[in-house]
Short mmCIF file of C-alpha atoms and ligand atoms in Angstrom, two decimals:
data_model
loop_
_atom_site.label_atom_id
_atom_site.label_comp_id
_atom_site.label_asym_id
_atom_site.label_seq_id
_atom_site.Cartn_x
_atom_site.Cartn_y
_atom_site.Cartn_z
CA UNK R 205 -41.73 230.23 -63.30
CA UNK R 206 -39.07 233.01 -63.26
CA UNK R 207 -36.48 233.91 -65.19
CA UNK R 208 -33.80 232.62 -62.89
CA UNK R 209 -36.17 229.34 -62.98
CA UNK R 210 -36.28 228.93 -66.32
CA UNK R 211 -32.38 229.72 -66.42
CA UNK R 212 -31.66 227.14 -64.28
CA UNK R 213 -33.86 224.16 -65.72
CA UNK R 214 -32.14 225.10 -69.07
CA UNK R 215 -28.68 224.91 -67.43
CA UNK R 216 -29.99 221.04 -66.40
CA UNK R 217 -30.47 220.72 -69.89
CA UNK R 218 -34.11 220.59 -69.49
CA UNK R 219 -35.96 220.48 -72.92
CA UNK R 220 -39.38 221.34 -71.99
CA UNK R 221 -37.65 224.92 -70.10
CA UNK R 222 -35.88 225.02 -73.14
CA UNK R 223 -38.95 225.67 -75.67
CA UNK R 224 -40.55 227.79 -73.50
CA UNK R 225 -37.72 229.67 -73.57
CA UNK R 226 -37.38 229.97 -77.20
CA UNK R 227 -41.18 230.71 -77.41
CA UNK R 228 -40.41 233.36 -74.98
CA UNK R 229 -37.28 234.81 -77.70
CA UNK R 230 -40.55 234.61 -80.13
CA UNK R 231 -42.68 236.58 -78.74
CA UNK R 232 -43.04 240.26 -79.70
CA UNK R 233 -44.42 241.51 -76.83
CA UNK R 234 -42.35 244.47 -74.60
CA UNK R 235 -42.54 242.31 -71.46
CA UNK R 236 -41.73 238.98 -73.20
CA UNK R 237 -38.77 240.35 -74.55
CA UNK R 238 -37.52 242.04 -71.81
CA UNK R 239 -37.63 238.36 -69.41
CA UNK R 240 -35.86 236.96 -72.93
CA UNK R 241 -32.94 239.88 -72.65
CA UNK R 242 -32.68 238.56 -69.05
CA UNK R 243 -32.42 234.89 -69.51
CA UNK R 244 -30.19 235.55 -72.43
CA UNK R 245 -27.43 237.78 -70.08
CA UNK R 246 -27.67 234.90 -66.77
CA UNK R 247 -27.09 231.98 -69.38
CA UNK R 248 -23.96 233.75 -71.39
CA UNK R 249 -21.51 233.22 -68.38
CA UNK R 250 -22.44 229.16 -68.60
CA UNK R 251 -19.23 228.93 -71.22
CA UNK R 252 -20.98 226.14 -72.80
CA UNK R 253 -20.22 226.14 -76.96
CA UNK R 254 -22.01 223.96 -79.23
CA UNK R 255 -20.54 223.13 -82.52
CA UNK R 256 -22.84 225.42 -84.94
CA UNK R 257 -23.31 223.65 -88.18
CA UNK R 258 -25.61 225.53 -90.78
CA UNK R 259 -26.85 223.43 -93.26
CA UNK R 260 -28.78 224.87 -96.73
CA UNK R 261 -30.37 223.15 -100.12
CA UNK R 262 -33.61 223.63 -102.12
CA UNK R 263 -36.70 221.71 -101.16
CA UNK R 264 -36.48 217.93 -101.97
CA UNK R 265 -32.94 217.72 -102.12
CA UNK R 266 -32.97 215.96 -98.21
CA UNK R 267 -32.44 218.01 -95.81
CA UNK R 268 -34.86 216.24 -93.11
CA UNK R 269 -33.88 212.86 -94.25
CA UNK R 270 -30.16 214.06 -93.91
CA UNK R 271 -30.62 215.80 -90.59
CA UNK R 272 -32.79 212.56 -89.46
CA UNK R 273 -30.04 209.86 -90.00
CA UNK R 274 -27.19 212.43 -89.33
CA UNK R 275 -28.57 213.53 -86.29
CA UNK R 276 -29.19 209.86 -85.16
CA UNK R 277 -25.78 208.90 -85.86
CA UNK R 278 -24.35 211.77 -83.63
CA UNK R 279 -26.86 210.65 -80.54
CA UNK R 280 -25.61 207.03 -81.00
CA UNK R 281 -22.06 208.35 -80.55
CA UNK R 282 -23.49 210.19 -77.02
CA UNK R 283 -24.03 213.44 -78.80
CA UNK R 284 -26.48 215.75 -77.81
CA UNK R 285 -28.29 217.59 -80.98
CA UNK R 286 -30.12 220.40 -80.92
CA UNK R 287 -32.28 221.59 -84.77
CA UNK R 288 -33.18 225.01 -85.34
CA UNK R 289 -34.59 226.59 -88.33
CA UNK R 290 -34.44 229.52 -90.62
CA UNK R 291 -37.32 229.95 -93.04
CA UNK R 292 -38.38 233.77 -93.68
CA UNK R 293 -41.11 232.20 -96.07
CA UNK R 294 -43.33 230.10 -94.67
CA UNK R 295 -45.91 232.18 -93.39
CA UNK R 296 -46.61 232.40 -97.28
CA UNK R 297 -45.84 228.45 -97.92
CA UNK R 298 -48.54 227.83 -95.21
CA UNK R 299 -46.44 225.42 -92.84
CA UNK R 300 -42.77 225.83 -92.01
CA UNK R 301 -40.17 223.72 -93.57
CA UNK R 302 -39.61 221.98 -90.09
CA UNK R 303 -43.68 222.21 -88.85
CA UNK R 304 -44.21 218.95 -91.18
CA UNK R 305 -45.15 216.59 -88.10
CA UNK R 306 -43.38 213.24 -89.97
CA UNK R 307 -40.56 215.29 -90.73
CA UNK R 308 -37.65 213.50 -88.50
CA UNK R 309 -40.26 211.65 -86.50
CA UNK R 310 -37.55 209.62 -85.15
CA UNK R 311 -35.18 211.82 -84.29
CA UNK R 312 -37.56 213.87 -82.47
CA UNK R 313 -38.19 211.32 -80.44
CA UNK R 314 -34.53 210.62 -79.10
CA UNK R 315 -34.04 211.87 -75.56
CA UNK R 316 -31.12 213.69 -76.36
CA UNK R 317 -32.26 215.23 -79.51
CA UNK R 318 -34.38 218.54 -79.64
CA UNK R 319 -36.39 219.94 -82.57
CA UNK R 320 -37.30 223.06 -83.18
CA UNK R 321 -39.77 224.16 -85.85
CA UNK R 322 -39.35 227.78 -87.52
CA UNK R 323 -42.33 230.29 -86.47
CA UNK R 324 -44.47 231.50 -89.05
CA UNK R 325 -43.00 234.76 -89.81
CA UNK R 326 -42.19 236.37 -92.35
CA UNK R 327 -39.53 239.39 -91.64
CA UNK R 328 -36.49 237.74 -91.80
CA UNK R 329 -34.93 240.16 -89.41
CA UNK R 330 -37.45 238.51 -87.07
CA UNK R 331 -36.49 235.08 -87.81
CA UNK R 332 -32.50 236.07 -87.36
CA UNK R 333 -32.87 237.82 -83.98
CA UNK R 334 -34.94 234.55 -83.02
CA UNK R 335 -32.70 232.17 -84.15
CA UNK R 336 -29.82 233.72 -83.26
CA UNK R 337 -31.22 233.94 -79.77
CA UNK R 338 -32.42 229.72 -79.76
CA UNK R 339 -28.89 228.70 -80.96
CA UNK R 340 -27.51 230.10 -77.45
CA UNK R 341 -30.01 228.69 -75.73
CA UNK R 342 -29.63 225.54 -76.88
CA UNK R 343 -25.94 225.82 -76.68
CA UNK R 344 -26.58 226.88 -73.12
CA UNK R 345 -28.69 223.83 -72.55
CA UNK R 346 -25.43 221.84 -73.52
CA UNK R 347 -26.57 220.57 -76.73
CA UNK R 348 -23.14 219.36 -78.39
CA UNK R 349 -24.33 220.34 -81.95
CA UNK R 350 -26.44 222.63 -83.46
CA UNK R 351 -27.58 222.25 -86.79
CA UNK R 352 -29.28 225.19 -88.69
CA UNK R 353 -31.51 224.38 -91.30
CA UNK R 354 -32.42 227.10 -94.29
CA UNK R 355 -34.09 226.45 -97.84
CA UNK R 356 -31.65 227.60 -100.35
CA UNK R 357 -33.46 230.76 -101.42
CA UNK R 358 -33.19 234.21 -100.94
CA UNK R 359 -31.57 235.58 -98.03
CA UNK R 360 -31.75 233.00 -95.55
CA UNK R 361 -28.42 231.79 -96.59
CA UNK R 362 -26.35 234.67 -95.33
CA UNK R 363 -28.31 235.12 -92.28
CA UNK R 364 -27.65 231.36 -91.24
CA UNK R 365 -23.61 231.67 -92.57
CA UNK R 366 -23.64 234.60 -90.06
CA UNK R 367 -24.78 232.24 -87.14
CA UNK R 368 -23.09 228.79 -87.82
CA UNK R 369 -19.57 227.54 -87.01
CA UNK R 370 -19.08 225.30 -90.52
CA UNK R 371 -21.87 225.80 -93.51
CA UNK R 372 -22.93 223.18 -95.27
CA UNK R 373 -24.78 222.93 -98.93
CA UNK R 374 -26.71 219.72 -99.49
CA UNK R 375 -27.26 218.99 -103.52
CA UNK R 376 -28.61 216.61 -105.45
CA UNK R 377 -27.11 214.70 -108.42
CA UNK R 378 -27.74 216.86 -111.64
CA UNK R 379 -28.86 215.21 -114.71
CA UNK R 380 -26.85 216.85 -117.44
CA UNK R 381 -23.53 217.90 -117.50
CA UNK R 382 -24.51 221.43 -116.28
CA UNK R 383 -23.85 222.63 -112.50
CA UNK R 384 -27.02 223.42 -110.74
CA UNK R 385 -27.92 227.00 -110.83
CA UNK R 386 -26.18 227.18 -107.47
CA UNK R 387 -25.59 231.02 -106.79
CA UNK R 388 -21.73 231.99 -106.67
CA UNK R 389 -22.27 233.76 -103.52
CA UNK R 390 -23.52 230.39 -101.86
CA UNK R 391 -20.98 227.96 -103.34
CA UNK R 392 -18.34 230.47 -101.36
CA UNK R 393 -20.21 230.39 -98.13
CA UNK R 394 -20.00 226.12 -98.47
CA UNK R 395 -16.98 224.59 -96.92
CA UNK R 396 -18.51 221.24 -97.63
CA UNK R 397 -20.64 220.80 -100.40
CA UNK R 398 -22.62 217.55 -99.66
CA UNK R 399 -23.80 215.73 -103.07
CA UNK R 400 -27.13 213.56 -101.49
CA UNK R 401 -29.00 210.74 -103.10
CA UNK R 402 -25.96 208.97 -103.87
CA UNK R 403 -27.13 205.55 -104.32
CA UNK R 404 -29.00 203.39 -106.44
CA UNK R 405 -29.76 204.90 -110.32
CA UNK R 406 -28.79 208.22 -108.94
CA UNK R 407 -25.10 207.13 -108.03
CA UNK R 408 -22.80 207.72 -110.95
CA UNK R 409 -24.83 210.74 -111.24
CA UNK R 410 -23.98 211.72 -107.93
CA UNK R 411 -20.37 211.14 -108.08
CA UNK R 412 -19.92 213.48 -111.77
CA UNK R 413 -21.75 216.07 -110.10
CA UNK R 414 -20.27 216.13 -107.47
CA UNK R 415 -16.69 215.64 -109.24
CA UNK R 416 -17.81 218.90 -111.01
CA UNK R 417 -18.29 220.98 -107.69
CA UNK R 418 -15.43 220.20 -106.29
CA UNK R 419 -13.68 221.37 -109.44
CA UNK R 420 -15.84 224.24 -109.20
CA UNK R 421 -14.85 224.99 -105.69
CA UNK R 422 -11.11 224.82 -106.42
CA UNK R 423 -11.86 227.69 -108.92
CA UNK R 424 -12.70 230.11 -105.76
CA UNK R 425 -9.86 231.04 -103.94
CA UNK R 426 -8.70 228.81 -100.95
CA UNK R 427 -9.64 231.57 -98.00
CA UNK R 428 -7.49 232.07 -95.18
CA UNK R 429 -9.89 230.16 -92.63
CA UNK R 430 -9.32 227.07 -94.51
CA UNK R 431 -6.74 224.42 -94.47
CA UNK R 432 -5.56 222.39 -97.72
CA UNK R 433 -8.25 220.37 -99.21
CA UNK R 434 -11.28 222.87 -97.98
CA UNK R 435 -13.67 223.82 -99.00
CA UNK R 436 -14.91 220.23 -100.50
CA UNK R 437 -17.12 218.44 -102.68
CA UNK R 438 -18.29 214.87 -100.91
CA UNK R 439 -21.43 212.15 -102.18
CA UNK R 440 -23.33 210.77 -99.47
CA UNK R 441 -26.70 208.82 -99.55
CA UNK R 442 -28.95 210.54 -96.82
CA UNK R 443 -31.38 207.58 -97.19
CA UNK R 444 -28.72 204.87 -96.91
CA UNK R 445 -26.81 206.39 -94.12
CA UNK R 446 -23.71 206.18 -96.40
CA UNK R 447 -20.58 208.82 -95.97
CA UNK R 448 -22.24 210.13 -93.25
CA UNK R 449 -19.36 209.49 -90.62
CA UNK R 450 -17.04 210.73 -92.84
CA UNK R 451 -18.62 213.64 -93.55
CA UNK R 452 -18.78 214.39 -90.01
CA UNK R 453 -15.08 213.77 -89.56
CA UNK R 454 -14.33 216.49 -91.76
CA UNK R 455 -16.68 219.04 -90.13
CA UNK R 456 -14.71 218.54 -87.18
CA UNK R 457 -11.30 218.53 -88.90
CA UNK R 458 -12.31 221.92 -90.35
CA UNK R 459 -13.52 223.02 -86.76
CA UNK R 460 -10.56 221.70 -85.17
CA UNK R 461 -8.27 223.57 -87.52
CA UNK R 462 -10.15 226.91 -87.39
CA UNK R 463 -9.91 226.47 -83.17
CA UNK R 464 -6.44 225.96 -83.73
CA UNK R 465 -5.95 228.56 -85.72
CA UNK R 466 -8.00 230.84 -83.52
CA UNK R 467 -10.26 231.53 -86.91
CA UNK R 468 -13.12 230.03 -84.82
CA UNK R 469 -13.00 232.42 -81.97
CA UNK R 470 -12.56 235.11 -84.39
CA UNK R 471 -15.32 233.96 -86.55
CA UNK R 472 -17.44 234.23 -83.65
CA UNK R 473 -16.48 237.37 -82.62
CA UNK R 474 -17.29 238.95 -86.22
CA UNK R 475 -20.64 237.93 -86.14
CA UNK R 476 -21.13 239.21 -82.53
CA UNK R 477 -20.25 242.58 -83.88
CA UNK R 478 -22.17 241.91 -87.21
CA UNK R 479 -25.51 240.73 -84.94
CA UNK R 480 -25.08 243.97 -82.25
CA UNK R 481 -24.71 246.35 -85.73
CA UNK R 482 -27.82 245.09 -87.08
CA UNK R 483 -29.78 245.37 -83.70
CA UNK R 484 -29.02 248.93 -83.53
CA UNK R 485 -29.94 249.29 -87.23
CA UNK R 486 -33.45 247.50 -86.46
CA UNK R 487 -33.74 249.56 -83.66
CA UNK R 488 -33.41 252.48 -85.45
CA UNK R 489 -35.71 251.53 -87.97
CA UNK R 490 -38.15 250.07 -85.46
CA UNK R 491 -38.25 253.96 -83.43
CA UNK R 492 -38.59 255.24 -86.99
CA UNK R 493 -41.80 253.80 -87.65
CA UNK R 494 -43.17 253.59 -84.12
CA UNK R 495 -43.55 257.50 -83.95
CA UNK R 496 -46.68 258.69 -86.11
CA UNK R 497 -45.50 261.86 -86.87
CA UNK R 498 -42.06 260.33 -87.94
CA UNK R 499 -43.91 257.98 -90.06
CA UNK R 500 -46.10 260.32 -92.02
CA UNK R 501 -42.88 262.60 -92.62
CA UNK R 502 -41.45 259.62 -93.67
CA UNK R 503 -43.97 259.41 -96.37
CA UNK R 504 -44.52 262.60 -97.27
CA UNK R 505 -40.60 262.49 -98.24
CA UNK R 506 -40.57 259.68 -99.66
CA UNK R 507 -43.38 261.24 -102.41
CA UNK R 508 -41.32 264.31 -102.82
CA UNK R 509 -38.35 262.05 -103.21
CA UNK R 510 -40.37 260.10 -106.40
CA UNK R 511 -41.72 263.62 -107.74
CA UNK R 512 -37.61 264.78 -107.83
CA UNK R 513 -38.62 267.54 -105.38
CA UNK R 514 -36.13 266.77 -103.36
CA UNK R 515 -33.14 263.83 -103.81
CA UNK R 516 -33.18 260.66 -101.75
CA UNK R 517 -30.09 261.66 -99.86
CA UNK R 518 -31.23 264.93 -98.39
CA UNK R 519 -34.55 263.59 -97.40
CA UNK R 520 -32.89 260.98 -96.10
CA UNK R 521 -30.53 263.57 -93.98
CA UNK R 522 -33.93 265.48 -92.88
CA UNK R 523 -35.45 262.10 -91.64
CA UNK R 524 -32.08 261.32 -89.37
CA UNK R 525 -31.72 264.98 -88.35
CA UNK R 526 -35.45 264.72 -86.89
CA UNK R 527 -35.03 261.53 -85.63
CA UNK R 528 -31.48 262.73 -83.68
CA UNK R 529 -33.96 266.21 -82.39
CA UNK R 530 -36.24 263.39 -80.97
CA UNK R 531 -39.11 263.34 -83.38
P1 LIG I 300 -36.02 218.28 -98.03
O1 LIG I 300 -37.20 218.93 -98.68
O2 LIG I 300 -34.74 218.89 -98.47
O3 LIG I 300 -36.13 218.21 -96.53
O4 LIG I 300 -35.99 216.77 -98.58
P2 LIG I 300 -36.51 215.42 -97.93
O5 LIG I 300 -35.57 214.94 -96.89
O6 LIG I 300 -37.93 215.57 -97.54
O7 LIG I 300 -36.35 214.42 -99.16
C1 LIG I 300 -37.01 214.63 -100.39
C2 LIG I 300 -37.14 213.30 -101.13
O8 LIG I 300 -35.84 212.81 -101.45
C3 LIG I 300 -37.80 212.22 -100.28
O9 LIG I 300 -38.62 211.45 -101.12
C4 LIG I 300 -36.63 211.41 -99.77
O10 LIG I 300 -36.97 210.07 -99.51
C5 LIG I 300 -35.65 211.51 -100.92
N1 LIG I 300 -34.26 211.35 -100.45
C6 LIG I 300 -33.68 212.00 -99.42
N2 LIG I 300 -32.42 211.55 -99.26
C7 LIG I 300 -32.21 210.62 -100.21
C8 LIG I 300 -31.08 209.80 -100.56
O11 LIG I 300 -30.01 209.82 -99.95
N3 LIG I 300 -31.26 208.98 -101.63
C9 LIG I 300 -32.42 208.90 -102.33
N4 LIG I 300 -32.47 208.06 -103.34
N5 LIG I 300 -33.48 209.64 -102.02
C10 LIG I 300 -33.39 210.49 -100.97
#
C-alpha cells in the first residue's frame, strides 16, 4: 500500500491503516520516515481537530481505570476516542505503561475506540516526535478526542502539556493532612486536578485532599487562558464511574472558552513553533553525531573542556563553527 493509500484509508477512519501508520511515524529508518513526512503533509489539509486532552498521575493512582470508564462514557455519547501514550521509561520498566494486555480490555474493544501502546524507547525526544506525529493522525482519522497518557515523572509532563488542548492531573486521596509531593511546575500545567478513588473508605479522604488542591491552586495565579473558577480541584471515583460527566463538562467549558477566546488556536500555534524549534535542534544534534570526525572532535573538546584547557563556551563556538564549515 502507498502513501496516498494509506492516506486515504485513514481519512475513512480506518483503524487498522491507522496503526500502520503510526508504526510507520516509529520507525527510524531513512525511508520509513520519509513515506511518514509524506502522509503527515497529504493528511494536514483534512481540517479535522480532535479535542487533545493530556492526562498525567503516578502509577496506581488510575489512570487506565479512569481512561477505561471515561473513554466508555464518551463512545456511549457517539464519541470517537483515540489513546496515545507518553512513557520515555519503559524500555527500562520492561513493558510500557499502556503494553499491559488487560489494561482497558474493554475499551479496546469498542469499535470506535483506538488504543495505542507507547514503544519501548527510551529518548524521550523519540517518544515526542512520535507522539506528536500519532495525535494528528488520529485526529486526521476523525477521532473526536484524544487523550494522552504520561506517568507523572520526569519530563514526560511538559512534553505531553506541549501536545494537549486541556491537561489533566489524576491524584489520589492523601492520608495525612500533607499535599502530595506534587511538583509546583505540574500543579501549574493542571487546569483540572482530578482527585480519584473517591468512594468507599477513601471518600472523605478524597474530598479534604482534594479541598486542599484546590486551595492550593487558587494560590497560583489565575493565567490569562483561563476563565473564573479554572484551574480546579474535582473528586471523582474512576472505579464507580462517579463525576465523570461532570468532569467532562468542564473540559469542554474550558475548551469552549479558550476557542472563544481564540487562546486555543493560539495555544496551538505556540506549540507548532515550539515542536518545529526542537526539530531543528534534534537535527542539529542528530548531524552532530552522525559525522565521525565531528564526533571525535566533539570528544576530544569535551576532555579539554573538563581539564580547564579550554572553557565550555569556546569549545562549544569551535564545534558550531566546524559544523557551519561542513564538518
Ligand atoms: P494506573 O497505574 O494509574 O493506571 O492505575 P490503575 O488504573 O491500574 O489503578 C490502580 C489501582 O487502583 C487498581 O487496583 C484499581 O482498581 C484502583 N482504582 C482505580 N480507580 C479507582 C477508584 O476510583 N476507586 C478505588 N477505590 N480504586 C480505584
Amino acid at each position: 500500500m502507498d502513501v496516498s493509500q494509506i492516506a486515504d484509508r485513514i481519512a475513512a477512519g480506518d483503524r487498522r491503516a491507522l496503526a500502520r501508520a503510526i508504526t510507520l511515524v516509529e520507525s527510524s529508518r531513512p525511508d520509513h520516515r520519509g513515506q511518514a513526512l509524506a502522509l503527515a503533509d497529504q493528511l494536514r489539509g483534512a481540517g479535522r481537530q480532535a479535542l487533545r486532552i493530556g492526562l498525567s498521575g503516578t502509577p496506581g493512582v488510575g489512570k487506565s481505570t479512569f481512561i477505561e470508564s471515561f473513554g466508555l462514557m464518551l463512545v456511549a455519547q457517539g464519541l470517537r476516542v483515540a489513546v496515545l501514550a507518553v512513557d520515555p521509561s519503559s524500555a527500562r520498566s520492561g513493558g510500557s505503561i499502556l503494553g499491559d494486555k488487560t489494561r482497558m480490555e474493554r475499551l479496546s474493544r469498542a469499535p470506535s475506540a483506538f488504543i495505542r501502546p507507547s514503544p519501548s524507547q527510551t529518548h524521550l525526544g523519540g517518544v515526542a516526535r512520535r507522539t506528536r506525529e500519532a495525535v494528528a493522525l488520529c485526529e486526521a482519522a476523525g477521532f473526536d478526542v484524544v487523550l494522552i497518557e504520561t506517568v507523572g515523572v520526569g519530563q514526560s509532563e511538559t512534553v505531553v502539556a506541549q501536545l494537549c488542548d486541556l491537561f489533566i492531573l489524576l491524584l489520589a486521596p492523601a492520608g495525612g493532612d500533607e499535599l502530595q509531593g506534587v511538583k509546583r511546575g505540574i500543579m501549574e500545567m493542571a487546569d483540572i486536578i482530578l482527585v480519584n478513588k473517591a468512594d468507599g473508605e477513601l471518600k472523605s479522604a478524597a474530598t479534604r485532599t482534594c479541598a486542599d488542591y484546590a486551595g492550593a491552586l487558587r494560590l497560583l495565579r489565575r493565567r490569562p487562558q483561563d476563565p473564573e473558577g479554572f484551574p480546579k480541584a474535582m473528586t471523582i471515583s474512576a472505579l464507580e464511574e462517579a463525576g465523570l460527566a461532570k468532569a467532562w463538562d468542564e473540559m469542554q467549558a474550558l475548551a469552549e472558552w479558550r476557542h472563544a477566546q481564540g487562546h486555543y488556536a493560539a495555544r496551538r500555534a505556540d506549540q507548532a513553533r515550539h515542536w518545529f524549534n526542537e526539530e531543528v535542534r534534534q537535527g542539529l544534534l542528530a548531524a552532530l553525531t552522525a559525522d565521525p570526525a565531528l564526533r571525535g572532535e566533539m570528544a576530544r573538546m569535551g576532555e579539554a573542556v573538563a581539564q580547564g584547557v579550554v572553557t565550555p563556551d569556546s569549545a562549544a563556538a569551535q564545534i558550531l563553527a566546524r559544523l557551519k564549515a561542513g564538518g
